[in-house]
Amino acid sequence: MSALSDKKVLMVLTSHSALGDTGETTGFWVEEFAAPYYALVDAGVQVTLASPAGGQPPVDPKSELEDFQTDDTRRFDQDTDAKSQIANTLKLADINADDFDAVFYPGGHGPLWDLTDNPTSIALIERFLATHKPVATVCHASAALLNIKDAAGNYAVKDKAVSGFTNSEEDAVQLTDVVPFLLEDEFIKRGSDFQKAGDWQAFAVQDGLLISGQNPMSSALTAQKLLKAL
């Protein structure tokens, strides 16, 4: 029995598939789900998947390209149980934060649109923080932290070290003019201590209950920090 076998972690995926008005699709980034999912499951943690709309969340087609495959994504490709879980995510509105010990938000561009201002997601994260439970995000999913407030009505990320997809990385993928906002800019506007490594370097930071990773290369590192916090 693992020391973590009594721990329950919620993973929240995006339901948003339109990449701005480009006519292309987006969604969640497979590796950013697979690496944390297996890190948690292999440690004995019970993982529950949810998304705003429930059911099958859209997959960013770019994340299925050969260049972005890892041992974790290849394992997921063969994992009928995980695929069945992904196809049947619970509706976010039906989730009670008190049933879980922590929450993890995998990225992909989708969360910028449907998890930044989502009242259900905001209330959920605020409840996790109010009950002293860790909240982990990676890449664009760090957008889910932007509008979280504490009991005093201040932004939860104010004066906190956070990370997420950087302006220079957004520029490198040529989506600066497509995304609804630049994550790094928004964190800085809210008074947070935005931290980053070089483009495409693995980097994650923890400040209190907030754990955040910079980019797809940071997902396993973010999950390890969450496991340690648990």
PDB file of C-alpha atoms in Angstrom:
ATOM      1  CA  MET A   1       0.000   0.000   0.000  1.00  0.00           C
ATOM      2  CA  SER A   2       1.327   3.379  -0.983  1.00  0.00           C
ATOM      3  CA  ALA A   3       1.337   6.161   1.587  1.00  0.00           C
ATOM      4  CA  LEU A   4      -0.711   8.110  -0.938  1.00  0.00           C
ATOM      5  CA  SER A   5      -3.345   5.443  -1.590  1.00  0.00           C
ATOM      6  CA  ASP A   6      -5.921   7.269   0.519  1.00  0.00           C
ATOM      7  CA  LYS A   7      -5.355  10.514  -1.406  1.00  0.00           C
ATOM      8  CA  LYS A   8      -7.820  11.707  -4.023  1.00  0.00           C
ATOM      9  CA  VAL A   9      -6.852  14.210  -6.703  1.00  0.00           C
ATOM     10  CA  LEU A  10      -9.194  15.928  -9.125  1.00  0.00           C
ATOM     11  CA  MET A  11      -7.875  16.670 -12.629  1.00  0.00           C
ATOM     12  CA  VAL A  12      -9.756  19.397 -14.514  1.00  0.00           C
ATOM     13  CA  LEU A  13      -9.533  19.461 -18.309  1.00  0.00           C
ATOM     14  CA  THR A  14     -10.762  22.042 -20.789  1.00  0.00           C
ATOM     15  CA  SER A  15     -13.939  21.627 -22.855  1.00  0.00           C
ATOM     16  CA  HIS A  16     -12.959  24.364 -25.325  1.00  0.00           C
ATOM     17  CA  SER A  17     -11.955  23.391 -28.856  1.00  0.00           C
ATOM     18  CA  ALA A  18     -11.879  26.534 -31.028  1.00  0.00           C
ATOM     19  CA  LEU A  19      -8.461  28.149 -31.446  1.00  0.00           C
ATOM     20  CA  GLY A  20      -9.701  31.746 -31.477  1.00  0.00           C
ATOM     21  CA  ASP A  21     -11.108  32.581 -34.910  1.00  0.00           C
ATOM     22  CA  THR A  22      -8.393  30.726 -36.849  1.00  0.00           C
ATOM     23  CA  GLY A  23     -10.721  27.874 -37.821  1.00  0.00           C
ATOM     24  CA  GLU A  24      -8.226  25.495 -36.171  1.00  0.00           C
ATOM     25  CA  THR A  25      -8.954  23.414 -33.097  1.00  0.00           C
ATOM     26  CA  THR A  26      -7.320  23.270 -29.706  1.00  0.00           C
ATOM     27  CA  GLY A  27      -8.090  21.520 -26.419  1.00  0.00           C
ATOM     28  CA  PHE A  28      -5.889  19.891 -23.804  1.00  0.00           C
ATOM     29  CA  TRP A  29      -2.263  18.961 -24.480  1.00  0.00           C
ATOM     30  CA  VAL A  30      -1.981  15.165 -24.235  1.00  0.00           C
ATOM     31  CA  GLU A  31       1.417  15.072 -22.511  1.00  0.00           C
ATOM     32  CA  GLU A  32       0.317  17.612 -19.892  1.00  0.00           C
ATOM     33  CA  PHE A  33      -2.458  15.233 -18.945  1.00  0.00           C
ATOM     34  CA  ALA A  34      -0.592  11.941 -19.337  1.00  0.00           C
ATOM     35  CA  ALA A  35       2.600  12.764 -17.388  1.00  0.00           C
ATOM     36  CA  PRO A  36       0.814  14.037 -14.246  1.00  0.00           C
ATOM     37  CA  TYR A  37      -1.903  11.376 -14.514  1.00  0.00           C
ATOM     38  CA  TYR A  38       0.638   8.541 -14.448  1.00  0.00           C
ATOM     39  CA  ALA A  39       2.804  10.223 -11.813  1.00  0.00           C
ATOM     40  CA  LEU A  40      -0.263  10.365  -9.549  1.00  0.00           C
ATOM     41  CA  VAL A  41      -1.696   6.928 -10.408  1.00  0.00           C
ATOM     42  CA  ASP A  42       1.677   5.201 -10.080  1.00  0.00           C
ATOM     43  CA  ALA A  43       2.038   6.750  -6.616  1.00  0.00           C
ATOM     44  CA  GLY A  44      -1.275   5.152  -5.628  1.00  0.00           C
ATOM     45  CA  VAL A  45      -3.375   8.318  -5.778  1.00  0.00           C
ATOM     46  CA  GLN A  46      -7.025   7.997  -6.833  1.00  0.00           C
ATOM     47  CA  VAL A  47      -7.600  10.338  -9.777  1.00  0.00           C
ATOM     48  CA  THR A  48     -10.982  11.718 -10.867  1.00  0.00           C
ATOM     49  CA  LEU A  49     -11.352  13.599 -14.167  1.00  0.00           C
ATOM     50  CA  ALA A  50     -13.714  16.516 -14.754  1.00  0.00           C
ATOM     51  CA  SER A  51     -14.315  19.224 -17.352  1.00  0.00           C
ATOM     52  CA  PRO A  52     -16.785  22.128 -17.705  1.00  0.00           C
ATOM     53  CA  ALA A  53     -19.001  20.257 -20.186  1.00  0.00           C
ATOM     54  CA  GLY A  54     -18.315  16.717 -18.974  1.00  0.00           C
ATOM     55  CA  GLY A  55     -17.713  13.847 -21.378  1.00  0.00           C
ATOM     56  CA  GLN A  56     -14.791  13.741 -23.826  1.00  0.00           C
ATOM     57  CA  PRO A  57     -12.641  16.881 -23.656  1.00  0.00           C
ATOM     58  CA  PRO A  58     -11.151  18.046 -26.969  1.00  0.00           C
ATOM     59  CA  VAL A  59      -7.525  17.104 -27.624  1.00  0.00           C
ATOM     60  CA  ASP A  60      -5.147  19.651 -29.148  1.00  0.00           C
ATOM     61  CA  PRO A  61      -4.311  17.939 -32.460  1.00  0.00           C
ATOM     62  CA  LYS A  62      -0.775  19.358 -32.397  1.00  0.00           C
ATOM     63  CA  SER A  63      -0.100  17.475 -29.165  1.00  0.00           C
ATOM     64  CA  GLU A  64      -0.648  14.196 -31.031  1.00  0.00           C
ATOM     65  CA  LEU A  65       2.155  14.921 -33.516  1.00  0.00           C
ATOM     66  CA  GLU A  66       5.167  12.602 -33.382  1.00  0.00           C
ATOM     67  CA  ASP A  67       7.495  15.379 -32.128  1.00  0.00           C
ATOM     68  CA  PHE A  68       5.540  15.661 -28.897  1.00  0.00           C
ATOM     69  CA  GLN A  69       5.234  11.972 -27.981  1.00  0.00           C
ATOM     70  CA  THR A  70       6.798  10.743 -24.738  1.00  0.00           C
ATOM     71  CA  ASP A  71       6.748   7.480 -22.799  1.00  0.00           C
ATOM     72  CA  ASP A  72       3.682   8.805 -20.962  1.00  0.00           C
ATOM     73  CA  THR A  73       1.730   9.691 -24.111  1.00  0.00           C
ATOM     74  CA  ARG A  74       2.585   6.316 -25.667  1.00  0.00           C
ATOM     75  CA  ARG A  75       1.400   4.605 -22.480  1.00  0.00           C
ATOM     76  CA  PHE A  76      -1.841   6.597 -22.642  1.00  0.00           C
ATOM     77  CA  ASP A  77      -2.351   5.550 -26.274  1.00  0.00           C
ATOM     78  CA  GLN A  78      -2.404   1.906 -25.129  1.00  0.00           C
ATOM     79  CA  ASP A  79      -4.355   2.509 -21.908  1.00  0.00           C
ATOM     80  CA  THR A  80      -7.999   1.627 -22.478  1.00  0.00           C
ATOM     81  CA  ASP A  81      -8.930   2.384 -18.863  1.00  0.00           C
ATOM     82  CA  ALA A  82      -7.477   5.913 -18.962  1.00  0.00           C
ATOM     83  CA  LYS A  83      -9.049   6.537 -22.367  1.00  0.00           C
ATOM     84  CA  SER A  84     -12.421   5.468 -21.021  1.00  0.00           C
ATOM     85  CA  GLN A  85     -12.008   7.839 -18.056  1.00  0.00           C
ATOM     86  CA  ILE A  86     -11.118  10.701 -20.420  1.00  0.00           C
ATOM     87  CA  ALA A  87     -14.136   9.939 -22.610  1.00  0.00           C
ATOM     88  CA  ASN A  88     -16.400  10.197 -19.557  1.00  0.00           C
ATOM     89  CA  THR A  89     -15.146  13.145 -17.527  1.00  0.00           C
ATOM     90  CA  LEU A  90     -17.554  14.337 -14.856  1.00  0.00           C
ATOM     91  CA  LYS A  91     -19.224  17.717 -15.154  1.00  0.00           C
ATOM     92  CA  LEU A  92     -17.331  20.328 -13.164  1.00  0.00           C
ATOM     93  CA  ALA A  93     -20.603  21.625 -11.682  1.00  0.00           C
ATOM     94  CA  ASP A  94     -21.192  18.198 -10.078  1.00  0.00           C
ATOM     95  CA  ILE A  95     -17.839  18.186  -8.259  1.00  0.00           C
ATOM     96  CA  ASN A  96     -17.454  18.902  -4.553  1.00  0.00           C
ATOM     97  CA  ALA A  97     -13.979  20.155  -3.618  1.00  0.00           C
ATOM     98  CA  ASP A  98     -14.374  18.641  -0.159  1.00  0.00           C
ATOM     99  CA  ASP A  99     -14.210  15.149  -1.704  1.00  0.00           C
ATOM    100  CA  PHE A 100     -10.593  15.699  -2.825  1.00  0.00           C
ATOM    101  CA  ASP A 101      -7.160  16.372  -1.342  1.00  0.00           C
ATOM    102  CA  ALA A 102      -5.826  18.437  -4.253  1.00  0.00           C
ATOM    103  CA  VAL A 103      -6.575  19.537  -7.812  1.00  0.00           C
ATOM    104  CA  PHE A 104      -4.449  19.519 -10.983  1.00  0.00           C
ATOM    105  CA  TYR A 105      -5.190  21.503 -14.159  1.00  0.00           C
ATOM    106  CA  PRO A 106      -3.404  20.238 -17.311  1.00  0.00           C
ATOM    107  CA  GLY A 107      -2.827  22.801 -20.056  1.00  0.00           C
ATOM    108  CA  GLY A 108      -3.221  23.180 -23.772  1.00  0.00           C
ATOM    109  CA  HIS A 109      -4.598  26.447 -25.157  1.00  0.00           C
ATOM    110  CA  GLY A 110      -8.227  25.509 -24.355  1.00  0.00           C
ATOM    111  CA  PRO A 111      -8.193  26.628 -20.681  1.00  0.00           C
ATOM    112  CA  LEU A 112      -7.483  30.242 -21.703  1.00  0.00           C
ATOM    113  CA  TRP A 113     -11.038  30.396 -23.022  1.00  0.00           C
ATOM    114  CA  ASP A 114     -13.120  28.237 -20.686  1.00  0.00           C
ATOM    115  CA  LEU A 115     -11.307  28.013 -17.339  1.00  0.00           C
ATOM    116  CA  THR A 116     -10.121  31.592 -16.761  1.00  0.00           C
ATOM    117  CA  ASP A 117     -13.508  33.174 -15.997  1.00  0.00           C
ATOM    118  CA  ASN A 118     -15.414  29.966 -15.275  1.00  0.00           C
ATOM    119  CA  PRO A 119     -17.399  30.635 -12.057  1.00  0.00           C
ATOM    120  CA  THR A 120     -17.610  26.925 -11.196  1.00  0.00           C
ATOM    121  CA  SER A 121     -13.854  26.466 -11.542  1.00  0.00           C
ATOM    122  CA  ILE A 122     -13.146  29.668  -9.626  1.00  0.00           C
ATOM    123  CA  ALA A 123     -15.403  28.627  -6.729  1.00  0.00           C
ATOM    124  CA  LEU A 124     -13.775  25.186  -6.720  1.00  0.00           C
ATOM    125  CA  ILE A 125     -10.204  26.516  -6.534  1.00  0.00           C
ATOM    126  CA  GLU A 126     -11.181  29.065  -3.898  1.00  0.00           C
ATOM    127  CA  ARG A 127     -12.626  26.220  -1.825  1.00  0.00           C
ATOM    128  CA  PHE A 128      -9.450  24.132  -2.207  1.00  0.00           C
ATOM    129  CA  LEU A 129      -7.335  27.063  -1.025  1.00  0.00           C
ATOM    130  CA  ALA A 130      -9.718  27.956   1.817  1.00  0.00           C
ATOM    131  CA  THR A 131      -9.459  24.379   3.105  1.00  0.00           C
ATOM    132  CA  HIS A 132      -5.636  24.374   2.764  1.00  0.00           C
ATOM    133  CA  LYS A 133      -5.401  21.953  -0.138  1.00  0.00           C
ATOM    134  CA  PRO A 134      -2.838  22.269  -2.943  1.00  0.00           C
ATOM    135  CA  VAL A 135      -3.803  23.567  -6.387  1.00  0.00           C
ATOM    136  CA  ALA A 136      -1.475  22.632  -9.269  1.00  0.00           C
ATOM    137  CA  THR A 137      -1.556  23.970 -12.830  1.00  0.00           C
ATOM    138  CA  VAL A 138       0.727  23.661 -15.820  1.00  0.00           C
ATOM    139  CA  CYS A 139       1.282  25.780 -18.920  1.00  0.00           C
ATOM    140  CA  HIS A 140      -1.867  27.598 -20.153  1.00  0.00           C
ATOM    141  CA  ALA A 141      -3.971  26.020 -17.395  1.00  0.00           C
ATOM    142  CA  SER A 142      -2.301  28.442 -14.960  1.00  0.00           C
ATOM    143  CA  ALA A 143      -4.923  30.842 -16.382  1.00  0.00           C
ATOM    144  CA  ALA A 144      -7.361  29.103 -14.014  1.00  0.00           C
ATOM    145  CA  LEU A 145      -5.570  30.924 -11.162  1.00  0.00           C
ATOM    146  CA  LEU A 146      -5.915  34.443 -12.570  1.00  0.00           C
ATOM    147  CA  ASN A 147      -9.302  35.352 -11.089  1.00  0.00           C
ATOM    148  CA  ILE A 148      -9.102  33.451  -7.817  1.00  0.00           C
ATOM    149  CA  LYS A 149      -9.575  35.675  -4.773  1.00  0.00           C
ATOM    150  CA  ASP A 150      -8.879  35.139  -1.099  1.00  0.00           C
ATOM    151  CA  ALA A 151     -11.309  35.772   1.748  1.00  0.00           C
ATOM    152  CA  ALA A 152     -10.285  39.449   1.817  1.00  0.00           C
ATOM    153  CA  GLY A 153     -11.122  39.854  -1.875  1.00  0.00           C
ATOM    154  CA  ASN A 154      -7.519  40.098  -3.074  1.00  0.00           C
ATOM    155  CA  TYR A 155      -6.151  38.100  -5.994  1.00  0.00           C
ATOM    156  CA  ALA A 156      -4.771  34.841  -4.620  1.00  0.00           C
ATOM    157  CA  VAL A 157      -1.728  35.151  -6.909  1.00  0.00           C
ATOM    158  CA  LYS A 158      -0.798  38.619  -5.633  1.00  0.00           C
ATOM    159  CA  ASP A 159       2.787  38.533  -4.290  1.00  0.00           C
ATOM    160  CA  LYS A 160       2.915  34.789  -5.018  1.00  0.00           C
ATOM    161  CA  ALA A 161       5.492  33.020  -7.163  1.00  0.00           C
ATOM    162  CA  VAL A 162       3.676  31.522 -10.150  1.00  0.00           C
ATOM    163  CA  SER A 163       4.580  30.212 -13.579  1.00  0.00           C
ATOM    164  CA  GLY A 164       2.830  29.447 -16.850  1.00  0.00           C
ATOM    165  CA  PHE A 165       3.302  29.659 -20.604  1.00  0.00           C
ATOM    166  CA  THR A 166       5.475  32.707 -21.257  1.00  0.00           C
ATOM    167  CA  ASN A 167       5.106  35.558 -23.730  1.00  0.00           C
ATOM    168  CA  SER A 168       8.191  34.406 -25.622  1.00  0.00           C
ATOM    169  CA  GLU A 169       6.848  30.837 -25.870  1.00  0.00           C
ATOM    170  CA  GLU A 170       3.492  32.138 -27.156  1.00  0.00           C
ATOM    171  CA  ASP A 171       5.437  34.166 -29.706  1.00  0.00           C
ATOM    172  CA  ALA A 172       7.439  31.068 -30.694  1.00  0.00           C
ATOM    173  CA  VAL A 173       4.242  29.138 -31.495  1.00  0.00           C
ATOM    174  CA  GLN A 174       2.939  32.222 -33.366  1.00  0.00           C
ATOM    175  CA  LEU A 175      -0.265  32.525 -31.370  1.00  0.00           C
ATOM    176  CA  THR A 176       0.330  35.887 -29.674  1.00  0.00           C
ATOM    177  CA  ASP A 177      -2.406  37.500 -31.794  1.00  0.00           C
ATOM    178  CA  VAL A 178      -4.786  34.538 -31.491  1.00  0.00           C
ATOM    179  CA  VAL A 179      -4.995  33.953 -27.742  1.00  0.00           C
ATOM    180  CA  PRO A 180      -7.487  36.057 -25.716  1.00  0.00           C
ATOM    181  CA  PHE A 181      -4.652  37.356 -23.514  1.00  0.00           C
ATOM    182  CA  LEU A 182      -1.012  36.710 -22.688  1.00  0.00           C
ATOM    183  CA  LEU A 183      -0.746  34.699 -19.493  1.00  0.00           C
ATOM    184  CA  GLU A 184       2.533  36.210 -18.316  1.00  0.00           C
ATOM    185  CA  ASP A 185       1.165  39.769 -18.735  1.00  0.00           C
ATOM    186  CA  GLU A 186      -2.013  38.949 -16.813  1.00  0.00           C
ATOM    187  CA  PHE A 187      -0.115  37.453 -13.880  1.00  0.00           C
ATOM    188  CA  ILE A 188       2.089  40.538 -13.698  1.00  0.00           C
ATOM    189  CA  LYS A 189      -1.011  42.807 -13.802  1.00  0.00           C
ATOM    190  CA  ARG A 190      -2.331  40.979 -10.743  1.00  0.00           C
ATOM    191  CA  GLY A 191       0.848  41.663  -8.802  1.00  0.00           C
ATOM    192  CA  SER A 192       2.210  38.136  -8.853  1.00  0.00           C
ATOM    193  CA  ASP A 193       5.870  37.207  -8.895  1.00  0.00           C
ATOM    194  CA  PHE A 194       5.913  35.569 -12.334  1.00  0.00           C
ATOM    195  CA  GLN A 195       8.833  33.177 -12.605  1.00  0.00           C
ATOM    196  CA  LYS A 196      10.186  31.405 -15.662  1.00  0.00           C
ATOM    197  CA  ALA A 197      13.123  29.573 -17.145  1.00  0.00           C
ATOM    198  CA  GLY A 198      14.227  29.713 -20.797  1.00  0.00           C
ATOM    199  CA  ASP A 199      11.744  28.765 -23.508  1.00  0.00           C
ATOM    200  CA  TRP A 200      10.855  25.044 -23.419  1.00  0.00           C
ATOM    201  CA  GLN A 201      12.888  24.405 -20.255  1.00  0.00           C
ATOM    202  CA  ALA A 202      11.262  22.342 -17.512  1.00  0.00           C
ATOM    203  CA  PHE A 203      10.364  24.737 -14.686  1.00  0.00           C
ATOM    204  CA  ALA A 204       7.846  24.602 -11.846  1.00  0.00           C
ATOM    205  CA  VAL A 205       7.452  26.685  -8.724  1.00  0.00           C
ATOM    206  CA  GLN A 206       5.555  26.212  -5.476  1.00  0.00           C
ATOM    207  CA  ASP A 207       4.423  29.069  -3.253  1.00  0.00           C
ATOM    208  CA  GLY A 208       2.285  27.897  -0.374  1.00  0.00           C
ATOM    209  CA  LEU A 209      -0.633  25.917  -1.806  1.00  0.00           C
ATOM    210  CA  LEU A 210      -0.052  27.109  -5.381  1.00  0.00           C
ATOM    211  CA  ILE A 211       2.071  24.877  -7.619  1.00  0.00           C
ATOM    212  CA  SER A 212       2.542  25.929 -11.232  1.00  0.00           C
ATOM    213  CA  GLY A 213       4.595  24.778 -14.208  1.00  0.00           C
ATOM    214  CA  GLN A 214       5.719  26.813 -17.193  1.00  0.00           C
ATOM    215  CA  ASN A 215       5.170  24.682 -20.293  1.00  0.00           C
ATOM    216  CA  PRO A 216       4.598  21.106 -21.547  1.00  0.00           C
ATOM    217  CA  MET A 217       8.129  20.136 -20.481  1.00  0.00           C
ATOM    218  CA  SER A 218       7.184  21.065 -16.892  1.00  0.00           C
ATOM    219  CA  SER A 219       4.191  18.783 -16.393  1.00  0.00           C
ATOM    220  CA  ALA A 220       6.018  15.872 -14.739  1.00  0.00           C
ATOM    221  CA  LEU A 221       7.954  18.280 -12.500  1.00  0.00           C
ATOM    222  CA  THR A 222       4.713  19.996 -11.459  1.00  0.00           C
ATOM    223  CA  ALA A 223       3.158  16.624 -10.634  1.00  0.00           C
ATOM    224  CA  GLN A 224       6.183  15.668  -8.517  1.00  0.00           C
ATOM    225  CA  LYS A 225       5.808  18.876  -6.507  1.00  0.00           C
ATOM    226  CA  LEU A 226       2.130  18.077  -5.995  1.00  0.00           C
ATOM    227  CA  LEU A 227       2.943  14.552  -4.801  1.00  0.00           C
ATOM    228  CA  LYS A 228       5.423  16.002  -2.315  1.00  0.00           C
ATOM    229  CA  ALA A 229       2.781  18.477  -1.104  1.00  0.00           C
ATOM    230  CA  LEU A 230       0.357  15.588  -0.565  1.00  0.00           C
TER     231      LEU A 230
END
